[in-house]
Short mmCIF file of C-alpha atoms and ligand atoms in Angstrom, two decimals:
data_model
loop_
_atom_site.label_atom_id
_atom_site.label_comp_id
_atom_site.label_asym_id
_atom_site.label_seq_id
_atom_site.Cartn_x
_atom_site.Cartn_y
_atom_site.Cartn_z
CA MET O 1 -0.01 0.02 -0.05
CA SER O 2 1.33 3.31 -0.83
CA ASP O 3 1.39 6.50 1.30
CA ILE O 4 -1.35 9.06 0.58
CA LEU O 5 -0.40 11.45 3.27
CA LEU O 6 2.96 12.21 4.83
CA VAL O 7 3.32 14.57 7.84
CA GLN O 8 7.13 15.04 8.16
CA ASN O 9 8.75 16.80 11.12
CA ILE O 10 5.85 19.21 11.91
CA ASP O 11 6.52 22.08 14.43
CA SER O 12 3.36 24.22 15.26
CA TYR O 13 2.60 27.26 17.48
CA TYR O 14 -0.14 29.17 18.60
CA GLY O 15 1.45 32.58 19.22
CA LYS O 16 4.40 31.92 21.36
CA SER O 17 3.23 28.52 22.67
CA HIS O 18 5.17 25.64 21.01
CA ILE O 19 2.55 22.91 20.58
CA LEU O 20 3.71 20.31 18.17
CA PHE O 21 7.41 19.22 18.26
CA GLY O 22 8.64 17.52 15.04
CA ALA O 23 5.47 15.24 14.57
CA SER O 24 5.83 12.75 11.69
CA PHE O 25 3.77 9.83 10.54
CA SER O 26 2.02 8.56 7.22
CA VAL O 27 -1.36 7.35 6.24
CA LYS O 28 -1.46 4.52 3.40
CA LYS O 29 -4.23 4.45 0.99
CA GLY O 30 -7.34 2.60 2.22
CA GLU O 31 -6.21 2.29 5.91
CA THR O 32 -7.61 3.75 9.01
CA PHE O 33 -4.81 5.41 11.00
CA CYS O 34 -5.81 6.61 14.63
CA LEU O 35 -4.00 9.36 16.38
CA MET O 36 -4.61 8.77 20.00
CA GLY O 37 -3.65 11.06 23.10
CA ARG O 38 -5.07 12.66 26.17
CA ASN O 39 -6.86 16.04 26.13
CA GLY O 40 -4.55 18.78 25.08
CA ALA O 41 -1.93 16.41 23.56
CA GLY O 42 -2.19 18.10 20.24
CA LYS O 43 -4.43 15.79 18.25
CA THR O 44 -6.89 18.64 16.86
CA THR O 45 -3.76 20.91 16.29
CA THR O 46 -2.29 18.21 14.09
CA PHE O 47 -5.41 17.79 11.97
CA LYS O 48 -5.52 21.68 11.65
CA ASN O 49 -1.97 21.74 10.45
CA ILE O 50 -2.71 18.96 7.80
CA VAL O 51 -5.50 20.72 6.24
CA MET O 52 -3.70 24.14 6.68
CA LEU O 53 -6.23 25.80 9.04
CA VAL O 54 -3.18 26.34 11.01
CA PRO O 55 -0.07 26.48 8.92
CA PRO O 56 2.86 24.48 10.44
CA LYS O 57 5.85 26.75 11.37
CA SER O 58 8.32 24.24 10.06
CA GLY O 59 8.27 20.73 8.40
CA GLU O 60 6.19 19.61 5.29
CA VAL O 61 2.72 17.94 4.61
CA ILE O 62 2.61 15.95 1.49
CA PHE O 63 -0.59 14.57 -0.01
CA ASN O 64 -0.55 12.29 -3.01
CA GLY O 65 3.08 13.16 -3.49
CA LYS O 66 2.47 16.90 -3.69
CA LYS O 67 3.62 19.40 -1.14
CA ILE O 68 0.58 21.08 0.37
CA THR O 69 2.38 23.09 3.17
CA GLY O 70 1.39 26.62 3.21
CA MET O 71 -1.75 26.18 0.83
CA LYS O 72 -5.16 27.72 1.90
CA PRO O 73 -7.73 25.35 3.51
CA TYR O 74 -10.05 25.70 0.67
CA HIS O 75 -7.28 24.51 -1.64
CA THR O 76 -6.52 21.54 0.55
CA ALA O 77 -10.40 20.50 0.57
CA ARG O 78 -10.43 20.88 -3.19
CA LEU O 79 -7.46 18.56 -3.40
CA GLY O 80 -9.42 15.97 -1.40
CA LEU O 81 -8.54 16.48 2.30
CA GLY O 82 -11.89 16.30 4.00
CA LEU O 83 -11.81 17.60 7.71
CA VAL O 84 -14.74 16.50 10.07
CA PRO O 85 -13.98 19.12 12.70
CA GLU O 86 -14.21 18.17 16.51
CA ASP O 87 -16.42 21.26 17.08
CA ARG O 88 -18.82 20.08 14.28
CA ARG O 89 -19.55 23.47 12.80
CA ILE O 90 -23.06 22.89 12.06
CA PHE O 91 -24.98 25.86 10.82
CA GLY O 92 -27.97 25.59 13.24
CA LEU O 93 -30.37 27.84 11.60
CA LEU O 94 -29.99 26.10 8.01
CA SER O 95 -31.78 22.94 7.37
CA VAL O 96 -30.10 19.50 7.42
CA LYS O 97 -30.15 19.55 3.65
CA ASP O 98 -28.69 22.99 3.27
CA ASN O 99 -25.82 21.86 5.63
CA LEU O 100 -25.33 18.80 3.30
CA GLU O 101 -25.35 20.84 0.21
CA LEU O 102 -22.49 23.08 1.54
CA GLY O 103 -20.33 20.06 1.60
CA THR O 104 -20.24 20.04 -2.17
CA SER O 105 -18.37 23.35 -2.12
CA THR O 106 -15.13 21.41 -2.56
CA GLY O 107 -16.30 21.04 -6.33
CA ARG O 108 -15.30 17.23 -6.26
CA LEU O 109 -17.25 14.87 -7.97
CA GLY O 110 -17.36 11.15 -7.01
CA HIS O 111 -18.96 8.38 -5.18
CA TRP O 112 -21.08 10.45 -2.85
CA ASN O 113 -24.32 12.43 -3.52
CA LEU O 114 -27.39 13.41 -1.55
CA GLU O 115 -29.33 10.06 -2.43
CA LEU O 116 -26.44 7.94 -1.33
CA ILE O 117 -25.95 9.84 1.83
CA TYR O 118 -29.45 9.45 2.67
CA SER O 119 -29.25 5.56 2.23
CA TYR O 120 -26.20 5.66 4.63
CA PHE O 121 -27.76 8.10 7.17
CA PRO O 122 -31.61 7.41 7.05
CA ALA O 123 -32.20 9.71 10.11
CA LEU O 124 -30.98 12.67 7.99
CA GLU O 125 -33.22 11.99 5.37
CA GLU O 126 -36.10 12.05 7.82
CA TYR O 127 -34.95 15.35 9.10
CA GLN O 128 -33.79 16.85 5.96
CA GLU O 129 -36.03 19.89 6.15
CA ARG O 130 -35.56 20.40 10.03
CA MET O 131 -33.11 23.12 11.33
CA ALA O 132 -29.93 21.55 11.97
CA GLY O 133 -29.70 23.12 15.49
CA THR O 134 -32.58 21.04 16.63
CA LEU O 135 -30.78 17.79 16.09
CA SER O 136 -29.33 15.77 19.02
CA GLY O 137 -25.52 15.99 19.52
CA GLY O 138 -25.38 12.42 17.93
CA GLU O 139 -27.27 13.46 14.92
CA GLN O 140 -25.15 16.57 14.47
CA GLN O 141 -22.01 14.63 14.54
CA MET O 142 -23.65 12.35 11.78
CA LEU O 143 -24.47 15.36 9.87
CA THR O 144 -21.00 16.68 10.13
CA ILE O 145 -19.50 13.48 8.78
CA ALA O 146 -22.18 13.36 6.03
CA ARG O 147 -21.51 16.90 5.06
CA THR O 148 -17.72 16.27 4.67
CA LEU O 149 -18.48 12.98 2.57
CA MET O 150 -20.68 15.16 0.26
CA GLY O 151 -17.41 16.79 -0.67
CA ASN O 152 -15.96 13.40 -1.81
CA PRO O 153 -12.79 13.61 0.02
CA GLU O 154 -9.88 11.35 -0.74
CA ILE O 155 -9.00 11.04 2.87
CA LEU O 156 -11.39 11.67 5.75
CA LEU O 157 -9.95 13.29 8.95
CA LEU O 158 -12.31 12.32 11.67
CA ASP O 159 -11.38 14.44 14.76
CA GLU O 160 -12.43 12.75 18.05
CA PRO O 161 -15.84 11.84 16.52
CA THR O 162 -17.09 9.85 19.76
CA GLU O 163 -16.60 12.76 22.01
CA GLY O 164 -19.79 13.53 23.95
CA LEU O 165 -21.73 10.77 22.30
CA SER O 166 -23.87 8.30 24.18
CA PRO O 167 -22.95 4.40 24.08
CA VAL O 168 -25.68 3.94 21.62
CA MET O 169 -24.61 6.64 19.11
CA ILE O 170 -20.89 5.38 19.51
CA LYS O 171 -22.26 1.97 18.34
CA VAL O 172 -23.94 3.80 15.32
CA LEU O 173 -20.64 5.54 14.71
CA LYS O 174 -18.62 2.40 14.63
CA ASP O 175 -20.82 0.70 12.22
CA LEU O 176 -20.58 3.63 9.95
CA VAL O 177 -16.83 3.69 10.21
CA LEU O 178 -16.94 0.06 9.37
CA LYS O 179 -19.02 0.54 6.41
CA LEU O 180 -16.75 3.25 5.14
CA LYS O 181 -13.91 0.95 5.44
CA GLU O 182 -15.65 -1.62 3.37
CA LEU O 183 -15.54 1.07 0.69
CA ASN O 184 -11.70 1.42 1.00
CA THR O 185 -12.13 5.06 2.47
CA THR O 186 -8.73 6.29 3.73
CA ILE O 187 -9.40 7.52 7.31
CA LEU O 188 -7.26 9.57 9.62
CA LEU O 189 -8.93 9.32 12.92
CA SER O 190 -8.19 11.07 16.25
CA GLU O 191 -9.47 9.56 19.43
CA GLN O 192 -9.26 9.05 23.22
CA ASN O 193 -11.71 6.12 23.25
CA ILE O 194 -9.36 3.26 23.24
CA LYS O 195 -12.00 0.69 22.76
CA PHE O 196 -13.54 2.43 19.67
CA SER O 197 -10.05 2.98 18.20
CA MET O 198 -9.31 -0.80 18.66
CA ALA O 199 -12.54 -1.61 16.84
CA VAL O 200 -11.92 0.45 13.87
CA SER O 201 -8.15 1.18 13.25
CA ASP O 202 -5.73 -0.60 11.21
CA ARG O 203 -2.74 1.36 12.80
CA VAL O 204 -2.34 3.56 15.99
CA ALA O 205 -0.01 6.30 17.01
CA ILE O 206 0.20 8.32 20.17
CA ILE O 207 0.97 11.77 20.62
CA ASP O 208 1.79 13.20 24.13
CA ARG O 209 2.35 16.84 24.88
CA GLY O 210 3.05 17.52 21.15
CA HIS O 211 5.47 14.72 20.82
CA MET O 212 4.81 11.56 18.77
CA VAL O 213 5.69 8.71 21.22
CA TYR O 214 4.25 5.32 19.70
CA GLU O 215 3.29 3.91 16.54
CA ALA O 216 2.11 0.17 15.94
CA ASP O 217 -0.39 -1.89 14.06
CA VAL O 218 -3.72 -2.42 15.92
CA ASP O 219 -3.03 -5.98 17.14
CA THR O 220 0.20 -4.94 18.78
CA PHE O 221 -1.58 -2.01 20.37
CA ARG O 222 -4.38 -4.01 21.50
CA LYS O 223 -1.66 -6.23 23.76
CA ASP O 224 0.23 -3.09 24.89
CA ASP O 225 -1.48 -2.23 28.17
CA GLU O 226 1.55 -0.71 29.54
CA ILE O 227 1.41 1.90 26.78
CA LYS O 228 -2.19 2.31 27.35
CA MET O 229 -1.62 3.05 31.05
CA LYS O 230 1.32 5.33 30.34
CA TYR O 231 -0.14 7.72 27.62
CA LEU O 232 -3.77 7.31 27.52
CA SER O 233 -5.12 6.61 31.23
CA VAL O 234 -6.89 9.52 32.82
N1 ADP J 1 -6.48 28.51 19.50
C1 ADP J 1 -5.48 28.14 20.47
N2 ADP J 1 -4.65 29.00 21.11
C2 ADP J 1 -3.87 28.83 21.95
N3 ADP J 1 -3.60 27.48 22.36
C3 ADP J 1 -4.43 26.40 21.90
C4 ADP J 1 -5.38 26.70 20.93
N4 ADP J 1 -5.98 25.57 20.56
C5 ADP J 1 -5.34 24.55 21.29
N5 ADP J 1 -4.49 25.16 22.22
C6 ADP J 1 -3.50 24.53 23.00
O1 ADP J 1 -2.78 23.45 22.37
C7 ADP J 1 -2.59 22.20 22.94
C8 ADP J 1 -3.04 21.28 22.08
O2 ADP J 1 -4.42 21.30 21.91
P1 ADP J 1 -5.40 20.43 21.02
O3 ADP J 1 -4.60 20.21 19.68
O4 ADP J 1 -6.67 20.90 20.98
O5 ADP J 1 -5.24 19.03 21.73
P2 ADP J 1 -6.24 17.76 21.53
O6 ADP J 1 -7.05 18.02 20.41
O7 ADP J 1 -5.18 16.54 21.63
O8 ADP J 1 -7.12 17.86 22.85
C9 ADP J 1 -3.29 22.55 24.27
O9 ADP J 1 -2.32 22.76 25.41
C10 ADP J 1 -4.34 23.65 24.00
O10 ADP J 1 -4.62 24.16 25.11
MG1 MG J 2 -9.30 17.66 20.05
#
């Protein structure tokens, strides 16, 4: 399998605060790669650096063999990087359907369209005319993922999708991610939920206070209780 995304030696700052210290990893086409780490470890910052919402201070991001470092976020979206933001960014006063249509602003044609989205997300079809702000937290998470899929990304960046969801919604989300994997979707996931990560990921990396400290295939990670205790227990 070939690398679709290369993150090379990224350093990142917010103002004078140094947040990422030489972060490096790569994602292969068709795999689900999970970045794990405690609250504040730097997962969201890493995702924002990859899609250039926050440009890295140094280092490179390479997508499909092309250097994307320093591009504008709309450009990375057009190239096929689809971020599902942790804070969801739903337009609460717009209808569910209008939120979904906004996802097509990447201008990318492909597998996903409204009809197919509704077959994967039946609740969104049922609520399509409702104001998105009236949906439950779990439904809004689904809407955020569906909206990003409407842009036909080549890689889906799912930033802590289980955060704040009920066990029932986490199960729905797990089934969705497993279905996306069956479609050979390339996924970069960030999580704190170890069980969820082990259920859907192929490889796992850990970031701790802005440093990448671990990388392994999921079966190795599954057995590595010491690592889980050290870097992921609360
Ligand atoms: N906009 C911001 N301005 C300043 N500091 C920030 C900002 N966003 C995040 N941080 C800080 O950067 C660090 C990493 O945060 P973040 O990437 O959100 O971690 P995670 O997603 O792993 O919880 C934390 O110390 C956090 O307080
Ligand atoms: Mg985060």
